mmCIF file with all atom_site columns, C-alpha atoms in Angstrom:
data_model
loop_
_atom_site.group_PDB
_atom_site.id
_atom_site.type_symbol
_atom_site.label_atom_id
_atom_site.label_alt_id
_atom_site.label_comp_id
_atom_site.label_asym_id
_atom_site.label_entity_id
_atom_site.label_seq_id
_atom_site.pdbx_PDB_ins_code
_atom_site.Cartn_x
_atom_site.Cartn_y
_atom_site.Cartn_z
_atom_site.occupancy
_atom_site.B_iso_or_equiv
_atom_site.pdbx_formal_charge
_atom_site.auth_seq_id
_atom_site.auth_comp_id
_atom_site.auth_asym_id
_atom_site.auth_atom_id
_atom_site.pdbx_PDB_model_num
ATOM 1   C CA . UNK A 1 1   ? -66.141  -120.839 331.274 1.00 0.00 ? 1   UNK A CA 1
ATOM 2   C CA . UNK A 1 2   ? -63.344  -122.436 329.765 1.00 0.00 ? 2   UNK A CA 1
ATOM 3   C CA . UNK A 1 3   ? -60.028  -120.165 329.224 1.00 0.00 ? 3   UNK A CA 1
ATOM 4   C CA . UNK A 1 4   ? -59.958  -120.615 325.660 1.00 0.00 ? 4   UNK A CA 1
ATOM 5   C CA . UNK A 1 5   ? -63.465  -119.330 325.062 1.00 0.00 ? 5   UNK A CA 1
ATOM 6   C CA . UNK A 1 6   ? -62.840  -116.452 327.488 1.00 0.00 ? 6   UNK A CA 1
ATOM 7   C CA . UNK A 1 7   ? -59.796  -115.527 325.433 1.00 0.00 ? 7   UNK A CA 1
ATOM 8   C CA . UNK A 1 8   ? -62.185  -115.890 321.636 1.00 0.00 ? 8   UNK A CA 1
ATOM 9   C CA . UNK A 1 9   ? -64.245  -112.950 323.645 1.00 0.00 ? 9   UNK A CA 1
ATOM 10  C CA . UNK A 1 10  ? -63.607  -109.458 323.193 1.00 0.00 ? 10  UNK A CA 1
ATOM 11  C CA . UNK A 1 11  ? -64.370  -106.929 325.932 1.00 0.00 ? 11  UNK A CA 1
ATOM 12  C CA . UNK A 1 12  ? -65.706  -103.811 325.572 1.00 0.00 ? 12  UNK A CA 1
ATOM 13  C CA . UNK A 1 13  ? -66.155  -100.359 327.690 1.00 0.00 ? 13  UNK A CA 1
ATOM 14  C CA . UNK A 1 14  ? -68.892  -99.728  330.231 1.00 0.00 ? 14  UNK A CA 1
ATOM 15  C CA . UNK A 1 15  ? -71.818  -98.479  328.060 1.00 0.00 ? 15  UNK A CA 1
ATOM 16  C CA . UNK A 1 16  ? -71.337  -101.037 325.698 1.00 0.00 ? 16  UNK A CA 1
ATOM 17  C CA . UNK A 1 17  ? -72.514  -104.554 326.512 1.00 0.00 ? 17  UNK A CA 1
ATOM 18  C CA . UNK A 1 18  ? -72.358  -107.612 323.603 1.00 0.00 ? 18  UNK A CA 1
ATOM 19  C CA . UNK A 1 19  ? -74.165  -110.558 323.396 1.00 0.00 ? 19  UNK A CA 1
ATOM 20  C CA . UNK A 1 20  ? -72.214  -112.729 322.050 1.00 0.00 ? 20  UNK A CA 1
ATOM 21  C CA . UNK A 1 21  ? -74.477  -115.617 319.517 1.00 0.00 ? 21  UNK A CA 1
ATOM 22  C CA . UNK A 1 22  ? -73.705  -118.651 317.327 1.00 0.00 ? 22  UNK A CA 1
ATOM 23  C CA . UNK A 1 23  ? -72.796  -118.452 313.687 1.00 0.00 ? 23  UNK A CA 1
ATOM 24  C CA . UNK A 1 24  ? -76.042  -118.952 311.350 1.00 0.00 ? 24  UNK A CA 1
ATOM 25  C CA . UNK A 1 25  ? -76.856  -122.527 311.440 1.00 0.00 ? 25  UNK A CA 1
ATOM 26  C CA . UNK A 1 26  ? -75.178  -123.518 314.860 1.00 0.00 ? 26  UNK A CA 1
ATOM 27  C CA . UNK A 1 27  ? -76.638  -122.981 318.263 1.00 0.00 ? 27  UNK A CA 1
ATOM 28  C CA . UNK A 1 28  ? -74.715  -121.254 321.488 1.00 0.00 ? 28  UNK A CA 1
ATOM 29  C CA . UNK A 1 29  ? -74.851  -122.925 324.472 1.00 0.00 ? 29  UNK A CA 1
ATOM 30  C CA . UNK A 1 30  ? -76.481  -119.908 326.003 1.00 0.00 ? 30  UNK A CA 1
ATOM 31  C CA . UNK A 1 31  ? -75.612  -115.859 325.247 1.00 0.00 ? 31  UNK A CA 1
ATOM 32  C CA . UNK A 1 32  ? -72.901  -114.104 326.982 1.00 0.00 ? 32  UNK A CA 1
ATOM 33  C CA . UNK A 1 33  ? -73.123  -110.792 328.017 1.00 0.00 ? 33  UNK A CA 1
ATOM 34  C CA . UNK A 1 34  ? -69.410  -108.966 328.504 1.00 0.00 ? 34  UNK A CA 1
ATOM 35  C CA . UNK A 1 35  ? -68.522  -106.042 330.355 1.00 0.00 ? 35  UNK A CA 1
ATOM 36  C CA . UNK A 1 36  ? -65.852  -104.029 331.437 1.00 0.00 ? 36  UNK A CA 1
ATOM 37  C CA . UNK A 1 37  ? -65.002  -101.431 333.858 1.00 0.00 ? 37  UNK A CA 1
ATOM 38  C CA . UNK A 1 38  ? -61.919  -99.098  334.502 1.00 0.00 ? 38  UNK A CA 1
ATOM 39  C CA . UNK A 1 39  ? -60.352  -99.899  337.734 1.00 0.00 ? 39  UNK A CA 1
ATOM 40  C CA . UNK A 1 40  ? -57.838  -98.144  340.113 1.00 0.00 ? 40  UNK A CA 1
ATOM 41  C CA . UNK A 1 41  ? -56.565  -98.099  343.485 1.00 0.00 ? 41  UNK A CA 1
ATOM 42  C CA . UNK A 1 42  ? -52.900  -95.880  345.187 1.00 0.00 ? 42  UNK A CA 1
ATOM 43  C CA . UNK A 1 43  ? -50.670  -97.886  347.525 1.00 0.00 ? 43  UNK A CA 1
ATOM 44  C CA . UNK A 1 44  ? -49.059  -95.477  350.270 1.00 0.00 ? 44  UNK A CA 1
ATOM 45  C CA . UNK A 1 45  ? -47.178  -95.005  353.388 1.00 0.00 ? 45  UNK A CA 1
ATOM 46  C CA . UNK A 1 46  ? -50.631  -94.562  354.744 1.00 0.00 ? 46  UNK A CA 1
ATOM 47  C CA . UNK A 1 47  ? -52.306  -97.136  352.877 1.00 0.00 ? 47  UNK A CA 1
ATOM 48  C CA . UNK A 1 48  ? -49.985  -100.250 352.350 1.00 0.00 ? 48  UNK A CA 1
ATOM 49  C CA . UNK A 1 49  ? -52.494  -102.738 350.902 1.00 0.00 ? 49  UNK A CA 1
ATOM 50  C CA . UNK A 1 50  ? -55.721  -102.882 348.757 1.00 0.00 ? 50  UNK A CA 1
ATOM 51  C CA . UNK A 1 51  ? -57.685  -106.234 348.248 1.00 0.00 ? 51  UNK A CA 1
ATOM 52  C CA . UNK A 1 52  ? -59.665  -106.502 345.067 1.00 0.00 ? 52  UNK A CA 1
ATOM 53  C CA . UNK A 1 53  ? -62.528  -109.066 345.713 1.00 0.00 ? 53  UNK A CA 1
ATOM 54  C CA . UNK A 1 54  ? -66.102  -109.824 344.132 1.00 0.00 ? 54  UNK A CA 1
ATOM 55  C CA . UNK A 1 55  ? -69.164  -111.177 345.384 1.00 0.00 ? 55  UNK A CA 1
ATOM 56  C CA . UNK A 1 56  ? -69.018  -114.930 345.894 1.00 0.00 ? 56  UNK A CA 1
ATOM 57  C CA . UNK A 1 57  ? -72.996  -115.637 345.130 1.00 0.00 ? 57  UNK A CA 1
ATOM 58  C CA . UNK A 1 58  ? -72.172  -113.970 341.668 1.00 0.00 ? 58  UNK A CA 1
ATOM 59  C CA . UNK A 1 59  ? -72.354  -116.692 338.921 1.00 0.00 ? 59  UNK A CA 1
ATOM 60  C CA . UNK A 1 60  ? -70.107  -114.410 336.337 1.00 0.00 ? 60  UNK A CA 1
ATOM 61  C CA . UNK A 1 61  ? -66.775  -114.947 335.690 1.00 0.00 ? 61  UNK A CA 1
ATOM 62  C CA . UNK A 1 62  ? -64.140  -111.911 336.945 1.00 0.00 ? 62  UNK A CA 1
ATOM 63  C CA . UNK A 1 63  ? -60.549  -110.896 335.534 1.00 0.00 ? 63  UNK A CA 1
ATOM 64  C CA . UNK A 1 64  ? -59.111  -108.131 336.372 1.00 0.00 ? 64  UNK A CA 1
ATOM 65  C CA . UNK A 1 65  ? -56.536  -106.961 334.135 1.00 0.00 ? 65  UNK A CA 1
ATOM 66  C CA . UNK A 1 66  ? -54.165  -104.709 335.009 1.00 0.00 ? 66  UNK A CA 1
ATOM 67  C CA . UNK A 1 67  ? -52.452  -102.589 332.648 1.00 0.00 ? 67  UNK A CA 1
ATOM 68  C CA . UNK A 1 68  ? -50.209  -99.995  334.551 1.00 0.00 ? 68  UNK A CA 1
ATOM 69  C CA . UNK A 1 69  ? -48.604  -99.532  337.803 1.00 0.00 ? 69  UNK A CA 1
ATOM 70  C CA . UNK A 1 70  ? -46.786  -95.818  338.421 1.00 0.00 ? 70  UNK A CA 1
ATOM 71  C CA . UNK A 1 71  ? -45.377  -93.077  340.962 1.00 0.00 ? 71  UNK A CA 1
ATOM 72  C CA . UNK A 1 72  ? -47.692  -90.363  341.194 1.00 0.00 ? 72  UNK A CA 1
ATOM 73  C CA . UNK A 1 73  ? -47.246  -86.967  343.018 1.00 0.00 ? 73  UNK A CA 1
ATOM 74  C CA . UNK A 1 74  ? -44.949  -86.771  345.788 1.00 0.00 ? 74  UNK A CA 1
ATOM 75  C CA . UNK A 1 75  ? -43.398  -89.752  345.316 1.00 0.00 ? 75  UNK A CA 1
ATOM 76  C CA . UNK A 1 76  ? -39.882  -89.831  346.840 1.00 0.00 ? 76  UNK A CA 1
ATOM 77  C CA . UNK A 1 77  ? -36.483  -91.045  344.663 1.00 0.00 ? 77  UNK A CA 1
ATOM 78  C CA . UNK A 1 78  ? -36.877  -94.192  346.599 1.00 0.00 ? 78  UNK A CA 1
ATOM 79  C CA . UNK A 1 79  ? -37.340  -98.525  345.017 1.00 0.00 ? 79  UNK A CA 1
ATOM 80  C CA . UNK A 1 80  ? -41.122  -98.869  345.580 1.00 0.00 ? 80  UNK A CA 1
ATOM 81  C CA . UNK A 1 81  ? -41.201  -102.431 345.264 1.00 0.00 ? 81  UNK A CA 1
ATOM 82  C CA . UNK A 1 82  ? -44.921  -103.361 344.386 1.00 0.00 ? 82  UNK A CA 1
ATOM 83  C CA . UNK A 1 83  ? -46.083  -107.072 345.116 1.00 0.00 ? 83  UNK A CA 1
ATOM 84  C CA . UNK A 1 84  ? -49.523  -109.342 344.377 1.00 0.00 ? 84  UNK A CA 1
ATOM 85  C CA . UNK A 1 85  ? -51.191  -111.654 346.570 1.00 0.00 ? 85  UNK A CA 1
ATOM 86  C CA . UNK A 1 86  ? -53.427  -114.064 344.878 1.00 0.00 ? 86  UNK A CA 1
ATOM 87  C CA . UNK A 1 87  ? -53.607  -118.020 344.494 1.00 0.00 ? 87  UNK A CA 1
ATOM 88  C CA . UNK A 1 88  ? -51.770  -120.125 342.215 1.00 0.00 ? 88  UNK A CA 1
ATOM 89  C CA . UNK A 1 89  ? -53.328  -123.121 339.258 1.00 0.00 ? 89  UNK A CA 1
ATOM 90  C CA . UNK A 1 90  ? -53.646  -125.233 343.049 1.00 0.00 ? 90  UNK A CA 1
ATOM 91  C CA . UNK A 1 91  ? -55.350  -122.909 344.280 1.00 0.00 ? 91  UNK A CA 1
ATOM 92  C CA . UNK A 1 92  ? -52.143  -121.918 347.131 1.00 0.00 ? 92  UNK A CA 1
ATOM 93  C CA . UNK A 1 93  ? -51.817  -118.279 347.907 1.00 0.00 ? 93  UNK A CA 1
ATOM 94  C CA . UNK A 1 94  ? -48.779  -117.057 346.879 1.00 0.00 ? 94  UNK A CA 1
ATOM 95  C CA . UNK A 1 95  ? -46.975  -113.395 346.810 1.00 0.00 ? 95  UNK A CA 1
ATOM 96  C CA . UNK A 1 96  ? -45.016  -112.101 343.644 1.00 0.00 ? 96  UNK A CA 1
ATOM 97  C CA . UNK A 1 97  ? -43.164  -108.685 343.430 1.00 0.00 ? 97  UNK A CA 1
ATOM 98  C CA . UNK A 1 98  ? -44.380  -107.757 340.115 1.00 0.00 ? 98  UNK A CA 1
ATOM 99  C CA . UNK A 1 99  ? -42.635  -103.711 339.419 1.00 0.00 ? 99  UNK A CA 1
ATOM 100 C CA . UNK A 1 100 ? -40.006  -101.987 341.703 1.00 0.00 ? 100 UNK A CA 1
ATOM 101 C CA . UNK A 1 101 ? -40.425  -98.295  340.608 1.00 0.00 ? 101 UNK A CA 1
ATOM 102 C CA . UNK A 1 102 ? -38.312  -95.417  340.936 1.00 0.00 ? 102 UNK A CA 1
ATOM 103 C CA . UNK A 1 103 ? -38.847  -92.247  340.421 1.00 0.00 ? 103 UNK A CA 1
ATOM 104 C CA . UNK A 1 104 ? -35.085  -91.473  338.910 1.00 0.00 ? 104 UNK A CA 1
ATOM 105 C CA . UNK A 1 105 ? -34.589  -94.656  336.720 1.00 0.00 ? 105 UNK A CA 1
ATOM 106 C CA . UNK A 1 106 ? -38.424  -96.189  336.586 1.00 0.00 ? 106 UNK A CA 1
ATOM 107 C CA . UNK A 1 107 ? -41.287  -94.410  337.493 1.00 0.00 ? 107 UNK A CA 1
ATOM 108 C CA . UNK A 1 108 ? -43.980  -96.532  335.546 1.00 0.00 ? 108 UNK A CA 1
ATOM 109 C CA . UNK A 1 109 ? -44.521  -99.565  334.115 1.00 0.00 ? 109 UNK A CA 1
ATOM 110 C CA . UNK A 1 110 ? -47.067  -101.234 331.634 1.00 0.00 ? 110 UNK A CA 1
ATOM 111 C CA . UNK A 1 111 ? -48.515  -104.744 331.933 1.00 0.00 ? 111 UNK A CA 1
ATOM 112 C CA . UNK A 1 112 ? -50.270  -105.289 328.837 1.00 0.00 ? 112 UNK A CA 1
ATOM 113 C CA . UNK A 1 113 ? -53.577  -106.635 330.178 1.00 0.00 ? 113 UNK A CA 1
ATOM 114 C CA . UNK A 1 114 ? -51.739  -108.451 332.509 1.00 0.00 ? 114 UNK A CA 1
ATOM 115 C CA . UNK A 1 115 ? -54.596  -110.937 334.233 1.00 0.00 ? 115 UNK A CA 1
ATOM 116 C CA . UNK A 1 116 ? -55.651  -111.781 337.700 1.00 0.00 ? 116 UNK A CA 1
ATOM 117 C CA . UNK A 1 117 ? -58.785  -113.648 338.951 1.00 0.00 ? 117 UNK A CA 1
ATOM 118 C CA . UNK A 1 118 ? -60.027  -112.344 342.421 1.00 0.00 ? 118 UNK A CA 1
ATOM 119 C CA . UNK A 1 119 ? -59.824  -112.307 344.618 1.00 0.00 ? 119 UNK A CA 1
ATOM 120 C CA . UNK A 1 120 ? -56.253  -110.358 344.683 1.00 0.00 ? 120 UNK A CA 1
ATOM 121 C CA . UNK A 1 121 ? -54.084  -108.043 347.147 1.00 0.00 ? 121 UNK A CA 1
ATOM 122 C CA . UNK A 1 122 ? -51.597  -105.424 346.162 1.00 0.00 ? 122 UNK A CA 1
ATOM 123 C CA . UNK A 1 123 ? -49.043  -104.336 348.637 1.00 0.00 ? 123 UNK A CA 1
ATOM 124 C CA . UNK A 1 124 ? -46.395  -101.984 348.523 1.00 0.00 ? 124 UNK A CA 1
ATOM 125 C CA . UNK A 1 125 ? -43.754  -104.157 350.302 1.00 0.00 ? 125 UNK A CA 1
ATOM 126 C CA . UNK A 1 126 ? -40.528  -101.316 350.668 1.00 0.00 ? 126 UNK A CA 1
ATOM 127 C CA . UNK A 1 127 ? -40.878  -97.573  349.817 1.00 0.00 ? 127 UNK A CA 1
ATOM 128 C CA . UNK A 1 128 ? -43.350  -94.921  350.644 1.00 0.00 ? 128 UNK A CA 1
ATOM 129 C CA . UNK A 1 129 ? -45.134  -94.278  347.440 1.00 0.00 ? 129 UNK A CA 1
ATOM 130 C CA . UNK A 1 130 ? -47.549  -93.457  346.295 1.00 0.00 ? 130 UNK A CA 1
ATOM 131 C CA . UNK A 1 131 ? -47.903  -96.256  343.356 1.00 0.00 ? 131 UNK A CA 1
ATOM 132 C CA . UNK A 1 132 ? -50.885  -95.763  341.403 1.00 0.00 ? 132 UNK A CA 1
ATOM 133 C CA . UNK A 1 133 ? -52.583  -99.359  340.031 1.00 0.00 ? 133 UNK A CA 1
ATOM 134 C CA . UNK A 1 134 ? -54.898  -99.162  336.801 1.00 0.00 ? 134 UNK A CA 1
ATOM 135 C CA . UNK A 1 135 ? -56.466  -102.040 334.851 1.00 0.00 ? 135 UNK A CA 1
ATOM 136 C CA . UNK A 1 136 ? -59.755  -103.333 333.557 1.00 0.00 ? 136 UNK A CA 1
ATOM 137 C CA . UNK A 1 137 ? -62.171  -105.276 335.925 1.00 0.00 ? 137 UNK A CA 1
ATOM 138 C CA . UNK A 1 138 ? -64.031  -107.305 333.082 1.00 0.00 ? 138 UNK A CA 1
ATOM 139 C CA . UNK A 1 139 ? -67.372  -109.683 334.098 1.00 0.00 ? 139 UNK A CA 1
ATOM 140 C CA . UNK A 1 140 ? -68.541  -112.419 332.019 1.00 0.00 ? 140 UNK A CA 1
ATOM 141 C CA . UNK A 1 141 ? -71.952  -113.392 332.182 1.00 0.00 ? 141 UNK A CA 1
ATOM 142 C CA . UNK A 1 142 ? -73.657  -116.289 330.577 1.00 0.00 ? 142 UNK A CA 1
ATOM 143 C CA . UNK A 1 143 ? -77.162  -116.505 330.902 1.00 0.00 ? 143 UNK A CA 1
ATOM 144 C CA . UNK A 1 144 ? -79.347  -118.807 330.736 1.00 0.00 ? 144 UNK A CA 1
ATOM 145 C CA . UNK A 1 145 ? -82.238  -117.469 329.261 1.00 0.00 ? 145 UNK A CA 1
ATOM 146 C CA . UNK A 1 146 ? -83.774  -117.686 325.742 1.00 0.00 ? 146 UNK A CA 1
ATOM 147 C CA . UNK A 1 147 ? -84.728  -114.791 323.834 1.00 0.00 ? 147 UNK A CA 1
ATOM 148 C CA . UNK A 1 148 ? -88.331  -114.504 321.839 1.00 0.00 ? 148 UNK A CA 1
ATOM 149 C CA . UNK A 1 149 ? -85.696  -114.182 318.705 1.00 0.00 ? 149 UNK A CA 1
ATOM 150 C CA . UNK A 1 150 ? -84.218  -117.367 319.824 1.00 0.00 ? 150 UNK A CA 1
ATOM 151 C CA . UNK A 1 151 ? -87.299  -118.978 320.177 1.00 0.00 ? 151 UNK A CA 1
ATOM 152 C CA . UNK A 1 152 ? -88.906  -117.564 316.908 1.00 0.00 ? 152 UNK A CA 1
ATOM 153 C CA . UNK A 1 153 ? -85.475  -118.960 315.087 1.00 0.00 ? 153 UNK A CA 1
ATOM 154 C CA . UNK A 1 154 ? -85.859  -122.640 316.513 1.00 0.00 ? 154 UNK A CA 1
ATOM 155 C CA . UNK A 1 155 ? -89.970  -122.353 315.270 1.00 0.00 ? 155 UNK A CA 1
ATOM 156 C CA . UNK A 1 156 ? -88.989  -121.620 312.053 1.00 0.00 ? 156 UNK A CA 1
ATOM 157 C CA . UNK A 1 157 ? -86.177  -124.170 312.108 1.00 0.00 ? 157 UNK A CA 1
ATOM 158 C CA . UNK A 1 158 ? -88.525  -126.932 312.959 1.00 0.00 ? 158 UNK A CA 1
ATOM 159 C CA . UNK A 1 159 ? -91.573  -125.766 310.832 1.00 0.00 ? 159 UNK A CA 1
ATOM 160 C CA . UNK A 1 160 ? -88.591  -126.079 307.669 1.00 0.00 ? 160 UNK A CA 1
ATOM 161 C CA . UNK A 1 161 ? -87.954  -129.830 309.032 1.00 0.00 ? 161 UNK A CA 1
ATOM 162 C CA . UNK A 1 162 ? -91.365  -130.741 309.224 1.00 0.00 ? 162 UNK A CA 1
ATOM 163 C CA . UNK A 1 163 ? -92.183  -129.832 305.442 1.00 0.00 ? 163 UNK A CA 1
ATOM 164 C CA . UNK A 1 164 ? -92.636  -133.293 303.405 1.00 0.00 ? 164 UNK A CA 1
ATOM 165 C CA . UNK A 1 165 ? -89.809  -133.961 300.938 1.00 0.00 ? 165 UNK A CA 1
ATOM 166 C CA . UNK A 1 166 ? -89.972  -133.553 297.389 1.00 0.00 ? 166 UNK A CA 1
ATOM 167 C CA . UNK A 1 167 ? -91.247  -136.131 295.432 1.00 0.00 ? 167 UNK A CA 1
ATOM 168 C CA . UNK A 1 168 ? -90.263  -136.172 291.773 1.00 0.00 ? 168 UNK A CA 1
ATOM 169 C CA . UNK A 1 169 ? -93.415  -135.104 289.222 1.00 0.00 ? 169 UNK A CA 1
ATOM 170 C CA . UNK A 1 170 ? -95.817  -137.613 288.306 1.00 0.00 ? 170 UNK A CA 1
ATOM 171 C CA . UNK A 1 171 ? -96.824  -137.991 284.853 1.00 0.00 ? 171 UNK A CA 1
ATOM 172 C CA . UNK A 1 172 ? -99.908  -137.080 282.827 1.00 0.00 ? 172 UNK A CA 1
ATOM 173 C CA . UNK A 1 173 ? -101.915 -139.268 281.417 1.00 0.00 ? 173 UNK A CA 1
ATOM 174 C CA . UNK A 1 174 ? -102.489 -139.026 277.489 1.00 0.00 ? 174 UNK A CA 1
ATOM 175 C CA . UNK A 1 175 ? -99.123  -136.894 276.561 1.00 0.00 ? 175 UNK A CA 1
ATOM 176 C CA . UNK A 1 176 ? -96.354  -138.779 275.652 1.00 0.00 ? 176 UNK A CA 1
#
């Protein structure tokens, strides 16, 4: 799916799923079907990385957009530098510190929806923790079948083509 279109969509919660159609007159390429789902993971001295990954037979499209990283309970006065693993527009891996908390000067920050594809790895490179990580993991789905209102749409599209034209009135015979 191209970026723009992914960034026309709007995402929605869980129970909600959208299927996304044309405007009246102009056909979709197919419907798209969006969903999204809280995610959340802790970084600690006892558990220094987390790897978000999907399924790679899956034909939907996966962001995962994270919108806060902060010290939870027990966290020491201590930098917690936080950094991402993921790959780069070539497709190179590359790591980038992204928040270095503290409980006495910084102990959260907010990423406004910032977005990753998968698959991605957190690490908490210095400090002890724990650093709490909460986003969105949001699935776009195009399918590629037709619905019967689809179908019953183009019948009545091509039964309106197939009428005759109008043809202007002919005249009777013996009025002026």
């Amino acid at each position: 799916m191209a970026a723009g279109a992914a960034a026309a969509l709007t995402f929605l919660s869980p129970e909600s799923r959208v299927r996304a159609g044309g405007v009246r007159g102009q056909r979709s390429p197919a419907p798209v079907t969006m969903d999204s789902f809280f995610f959340g993971c802790e970084l600690s001295g006892h558990t220094r990385s987390f790897t978000f990954k999907v399924e790679k037979e899956d034909d939907a499209e996966h962001v995962l957009a994270l919108t806060m990283l902060c010290l939870t309970e027990g966290a020491k006065d201590e930098c917690n530098v936080v950094e991402i693993v993921a790959r780069n527009h070539d497709h190179q891996e590359i790591a980038v510190p992204v928040a270095n908390l503290k409980l006495s000067c910084q102990p959260m920050l907010s990423l406004d929806d910032f977005q990753l594809q998968p698959p991605v790895t957190f690490r908490l490179k210095s400090g002890s923790g724990p650093v709490r990580i909460t986003g969105r993991h949001q699935i776009v789905t195009i399918s590629n079948d037709v619905s019967e209102d689809d179908e019953s749409e183009e019948e009545d599209e091509e039964e309106e083509a197939e009428l005759s034209p109008i043809l202007p009135a002919k005249k009777q015979k013996g009025r002026p």
